[in-house]
Tab-separated table of C-alpha atoms in Angstrom:
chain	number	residue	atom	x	y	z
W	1	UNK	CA	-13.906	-1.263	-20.589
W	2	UNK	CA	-14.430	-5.147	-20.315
W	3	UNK	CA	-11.499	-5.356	-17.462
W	4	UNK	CA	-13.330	-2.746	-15.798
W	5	UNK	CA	-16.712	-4.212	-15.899
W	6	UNK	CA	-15.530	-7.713	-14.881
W	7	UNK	CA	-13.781	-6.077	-12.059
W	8	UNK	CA	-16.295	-4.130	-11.024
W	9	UNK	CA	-18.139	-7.584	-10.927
W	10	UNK	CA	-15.806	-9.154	-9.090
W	11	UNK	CA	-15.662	-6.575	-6.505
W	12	UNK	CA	-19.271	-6.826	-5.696
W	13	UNK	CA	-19.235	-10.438	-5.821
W	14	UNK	CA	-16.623	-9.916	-3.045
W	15	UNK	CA	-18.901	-7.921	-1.057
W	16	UNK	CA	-22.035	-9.639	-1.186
W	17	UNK	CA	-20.233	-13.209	-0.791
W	18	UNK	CA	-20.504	-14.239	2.777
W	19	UNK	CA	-17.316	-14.873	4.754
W	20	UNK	CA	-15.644	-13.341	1.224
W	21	UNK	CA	-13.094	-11.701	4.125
W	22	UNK	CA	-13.039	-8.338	1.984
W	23	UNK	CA	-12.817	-5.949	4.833
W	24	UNK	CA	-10.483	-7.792	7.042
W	25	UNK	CA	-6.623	-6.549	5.993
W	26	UNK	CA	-5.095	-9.983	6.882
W	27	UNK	CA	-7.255	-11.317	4.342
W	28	UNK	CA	-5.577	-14.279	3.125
W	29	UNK	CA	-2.572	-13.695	5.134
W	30	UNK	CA	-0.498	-13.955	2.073
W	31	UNK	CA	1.703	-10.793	0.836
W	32	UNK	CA	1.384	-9.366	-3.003
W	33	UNK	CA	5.066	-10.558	-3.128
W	34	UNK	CA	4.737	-14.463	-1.848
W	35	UNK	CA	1.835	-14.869	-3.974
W	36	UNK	CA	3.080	-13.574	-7.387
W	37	UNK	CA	5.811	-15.731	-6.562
W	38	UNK	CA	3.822	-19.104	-5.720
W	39	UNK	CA	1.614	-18.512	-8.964
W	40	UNK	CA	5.186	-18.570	-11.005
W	41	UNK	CA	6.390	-21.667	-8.983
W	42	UNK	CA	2.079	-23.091	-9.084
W	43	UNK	CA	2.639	-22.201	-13.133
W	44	UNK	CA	4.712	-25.436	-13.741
W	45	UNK	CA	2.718	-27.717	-11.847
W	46	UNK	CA	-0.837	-27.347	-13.876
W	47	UNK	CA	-1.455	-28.669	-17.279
W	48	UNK	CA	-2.928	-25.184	-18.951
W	49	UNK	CA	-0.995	-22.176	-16.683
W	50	UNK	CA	-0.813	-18.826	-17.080
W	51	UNK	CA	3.140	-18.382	-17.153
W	52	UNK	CA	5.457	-16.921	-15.004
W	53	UNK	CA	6.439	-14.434	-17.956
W	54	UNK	CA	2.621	-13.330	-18.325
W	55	UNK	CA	2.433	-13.009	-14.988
W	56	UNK	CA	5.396	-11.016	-14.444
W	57	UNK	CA	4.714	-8.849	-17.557
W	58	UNK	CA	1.364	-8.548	-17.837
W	59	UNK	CA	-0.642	-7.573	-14.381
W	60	UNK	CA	-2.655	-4.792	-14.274
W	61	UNK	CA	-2.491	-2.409	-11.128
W	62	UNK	CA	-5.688	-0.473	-10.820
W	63	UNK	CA	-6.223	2.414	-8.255
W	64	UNK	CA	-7.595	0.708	-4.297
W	65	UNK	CA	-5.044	-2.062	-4.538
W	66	UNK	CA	-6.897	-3.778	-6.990
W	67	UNK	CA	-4.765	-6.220	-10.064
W	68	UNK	CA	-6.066	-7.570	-12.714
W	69	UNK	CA	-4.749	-10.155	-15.998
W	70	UNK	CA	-6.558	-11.621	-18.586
W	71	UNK	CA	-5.820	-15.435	-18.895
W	72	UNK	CA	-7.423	-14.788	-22.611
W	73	UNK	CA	-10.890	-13.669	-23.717
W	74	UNK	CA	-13.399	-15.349	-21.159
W	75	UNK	CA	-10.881	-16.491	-18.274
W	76	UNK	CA	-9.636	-13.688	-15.659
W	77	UNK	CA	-7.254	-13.904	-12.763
W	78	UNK	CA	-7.948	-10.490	-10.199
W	79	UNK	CA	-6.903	-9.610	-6.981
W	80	UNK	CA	-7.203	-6.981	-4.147
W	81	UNK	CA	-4.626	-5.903	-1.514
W	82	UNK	CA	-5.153	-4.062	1.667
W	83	UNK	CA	-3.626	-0.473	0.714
W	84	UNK	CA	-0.914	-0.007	3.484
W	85	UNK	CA	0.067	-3.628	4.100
W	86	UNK	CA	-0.115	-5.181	0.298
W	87	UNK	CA	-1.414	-8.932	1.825
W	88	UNK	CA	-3.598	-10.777	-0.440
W	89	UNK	CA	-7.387	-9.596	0.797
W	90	UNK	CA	-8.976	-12.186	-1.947
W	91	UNK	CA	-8.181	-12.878	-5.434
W	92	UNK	CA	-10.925	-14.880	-7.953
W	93	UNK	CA	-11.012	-16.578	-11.294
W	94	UNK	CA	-14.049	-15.287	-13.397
W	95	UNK	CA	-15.315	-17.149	-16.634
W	96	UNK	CA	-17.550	-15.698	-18.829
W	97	UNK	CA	-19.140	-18.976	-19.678
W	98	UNK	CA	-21.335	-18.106	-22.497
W	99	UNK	CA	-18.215	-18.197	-25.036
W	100	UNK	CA	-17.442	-22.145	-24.748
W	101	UNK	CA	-15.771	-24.181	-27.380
W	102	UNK	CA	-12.208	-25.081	-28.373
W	103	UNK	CA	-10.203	-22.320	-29.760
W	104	UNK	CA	-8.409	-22.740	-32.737
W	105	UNK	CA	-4.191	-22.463	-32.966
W	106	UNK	CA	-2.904	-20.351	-35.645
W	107	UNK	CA	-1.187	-24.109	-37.097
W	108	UNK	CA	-4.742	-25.212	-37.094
W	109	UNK	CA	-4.739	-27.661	-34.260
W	110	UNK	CA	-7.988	-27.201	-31.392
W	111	UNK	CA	-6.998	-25.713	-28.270
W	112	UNK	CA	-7.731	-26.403	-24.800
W	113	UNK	CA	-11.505	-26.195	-23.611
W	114	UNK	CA	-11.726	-22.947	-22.146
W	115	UNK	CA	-13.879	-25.693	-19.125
W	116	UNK	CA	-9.836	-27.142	-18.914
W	117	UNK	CA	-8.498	-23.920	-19.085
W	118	UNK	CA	-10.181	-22.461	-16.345
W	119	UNK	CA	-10.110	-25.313	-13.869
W	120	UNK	CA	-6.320	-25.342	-15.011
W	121	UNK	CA	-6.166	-21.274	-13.552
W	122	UNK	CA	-8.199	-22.380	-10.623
W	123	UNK	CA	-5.858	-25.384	-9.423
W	124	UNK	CA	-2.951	-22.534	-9.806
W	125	UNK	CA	-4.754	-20.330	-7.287
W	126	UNK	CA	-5.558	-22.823	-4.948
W	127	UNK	CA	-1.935	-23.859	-4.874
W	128	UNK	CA	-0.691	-20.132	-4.948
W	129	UNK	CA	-2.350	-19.951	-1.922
W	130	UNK	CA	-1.201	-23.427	-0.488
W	131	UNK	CA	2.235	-24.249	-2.282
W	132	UNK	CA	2.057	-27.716	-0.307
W	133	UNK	CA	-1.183	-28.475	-2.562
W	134	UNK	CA	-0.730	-30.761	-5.180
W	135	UNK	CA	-2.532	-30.528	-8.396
W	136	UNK	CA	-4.558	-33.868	-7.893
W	137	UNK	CA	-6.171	-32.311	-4.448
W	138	UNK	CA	-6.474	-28.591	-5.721
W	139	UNK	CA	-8.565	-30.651	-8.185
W	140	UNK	CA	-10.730	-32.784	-5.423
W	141	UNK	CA	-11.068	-29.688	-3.699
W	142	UNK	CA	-12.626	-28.027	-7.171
W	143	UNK	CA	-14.900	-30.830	-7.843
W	144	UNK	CA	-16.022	-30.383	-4.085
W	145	UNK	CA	-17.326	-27.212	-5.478
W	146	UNK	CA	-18.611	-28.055	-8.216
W	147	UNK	CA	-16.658	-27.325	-10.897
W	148	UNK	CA	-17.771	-30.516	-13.472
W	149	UNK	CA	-20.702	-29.249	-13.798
W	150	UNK	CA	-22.861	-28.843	-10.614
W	151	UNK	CA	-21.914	-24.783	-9.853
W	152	UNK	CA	-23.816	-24.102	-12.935
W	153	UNK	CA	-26.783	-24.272	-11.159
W	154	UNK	CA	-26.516	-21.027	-9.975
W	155	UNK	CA	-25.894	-22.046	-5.756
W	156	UNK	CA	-23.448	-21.062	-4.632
W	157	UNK	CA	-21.014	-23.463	-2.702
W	158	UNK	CA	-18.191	-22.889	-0.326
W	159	UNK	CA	-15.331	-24.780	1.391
W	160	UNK	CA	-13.071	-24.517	4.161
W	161	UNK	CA	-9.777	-25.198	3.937
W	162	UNK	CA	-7.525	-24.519	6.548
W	163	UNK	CA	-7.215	-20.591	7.114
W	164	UNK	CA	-9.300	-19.782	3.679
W	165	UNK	CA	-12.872	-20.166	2.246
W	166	UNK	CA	-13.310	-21.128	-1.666
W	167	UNK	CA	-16.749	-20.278	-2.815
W	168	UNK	CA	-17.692	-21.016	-6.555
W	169	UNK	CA	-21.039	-19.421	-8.058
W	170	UNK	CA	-22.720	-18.920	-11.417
W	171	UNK	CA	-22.755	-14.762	-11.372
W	172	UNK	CA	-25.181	-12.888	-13.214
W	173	UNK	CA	-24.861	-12.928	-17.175
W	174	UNK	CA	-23.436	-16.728	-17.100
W	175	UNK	CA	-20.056	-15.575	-15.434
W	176	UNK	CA	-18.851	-18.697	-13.217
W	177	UNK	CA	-16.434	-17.079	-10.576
W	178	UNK	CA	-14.205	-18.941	-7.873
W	179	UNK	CA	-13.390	-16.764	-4.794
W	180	UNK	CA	-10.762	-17.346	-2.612
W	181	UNK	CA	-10.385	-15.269	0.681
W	182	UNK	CA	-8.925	-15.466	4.798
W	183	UNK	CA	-11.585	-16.497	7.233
């Protein structure tokens, strides 16, 4: 019920974004089968990834071309594909914000900051999308949107960058999303 809510929320966010490119079927101009692949390869060059072997195993199709996978319990990686062609129409990075704090290891050691975690799944978008992107300027390009702090103001930002737009915004119910679509 949770996956379906968040991408239900993610859909609309998709719709009601500006230049969000959801009705165009070149999208992204990226194919369901280049960018699984880049997101394997974009796995080993981020400090907190979600791996090629979660990726590979554990994508959810949904009915419209829709996929979905949960990075773990407030982080969420979902895409949409045209229907008939299977490019990349926009994919985004949701983070339920209101559940911060360090998670705790099963040895007992902190985790990650889920803040880490999901700029972590955010750099491995941006450079599924542009393999040539290094970490370091999938990271400038984040912190042009906002992401230390400044997109939790609720306005929403946006950014060209060659053939795609990013857009970060604060969602309703403290849900920080990062949109990537073709424009």
């Amino acid at each position: 019920m949770k996956k379906f809510f968040l991408l239900c929320l993610v859909a609309a966010a998709c719709a009601l974004l500006p230049s969000a490119g959801c009705c165009d079927d070149e999208g992204t101009g990226v194919s369901l089968s280049v960018f699984t692949m880049n997101l394997k390869i974009a796995a080993k060059r981020v400090k907190y990834p979600l791996s090629d072997e979660r990726v590979e195993k554990e994508i959810l199709h949904f009915d419209g071309g829709s996929y979905a996978i949960d990075y773990n319990e407030s982080i969420q990686l979902f895409f949409n594909t045209a229907p008939d062609t299977k490019m990349i129409k926009n994919a985004a990075v949701s983070y339920a914000v209101e559940r911060r704090g360090p998670r705790v290891h099963s040895f007992g050691a902190a985790g990650p900051d889920e803040d880490e975690e999901f700029a972590s799944l955010c750099q491995q978008l941006i450079m599924s999308f542009e393999p040539q992107t290094s970490a370091k300027e999938a990271q400038k390009l984040l912190e042009q949107l906002g992401i230390n702090g400044p997109a939790l103001d609720g306005r929403q930002r946006q950014l060209r960058h060659g053939d795609l737009a990013y857009i970060m915004k604060l969602q309703g119910g403290n849900t920080l999303l990062l949109v990537v679509s073709g424009v």
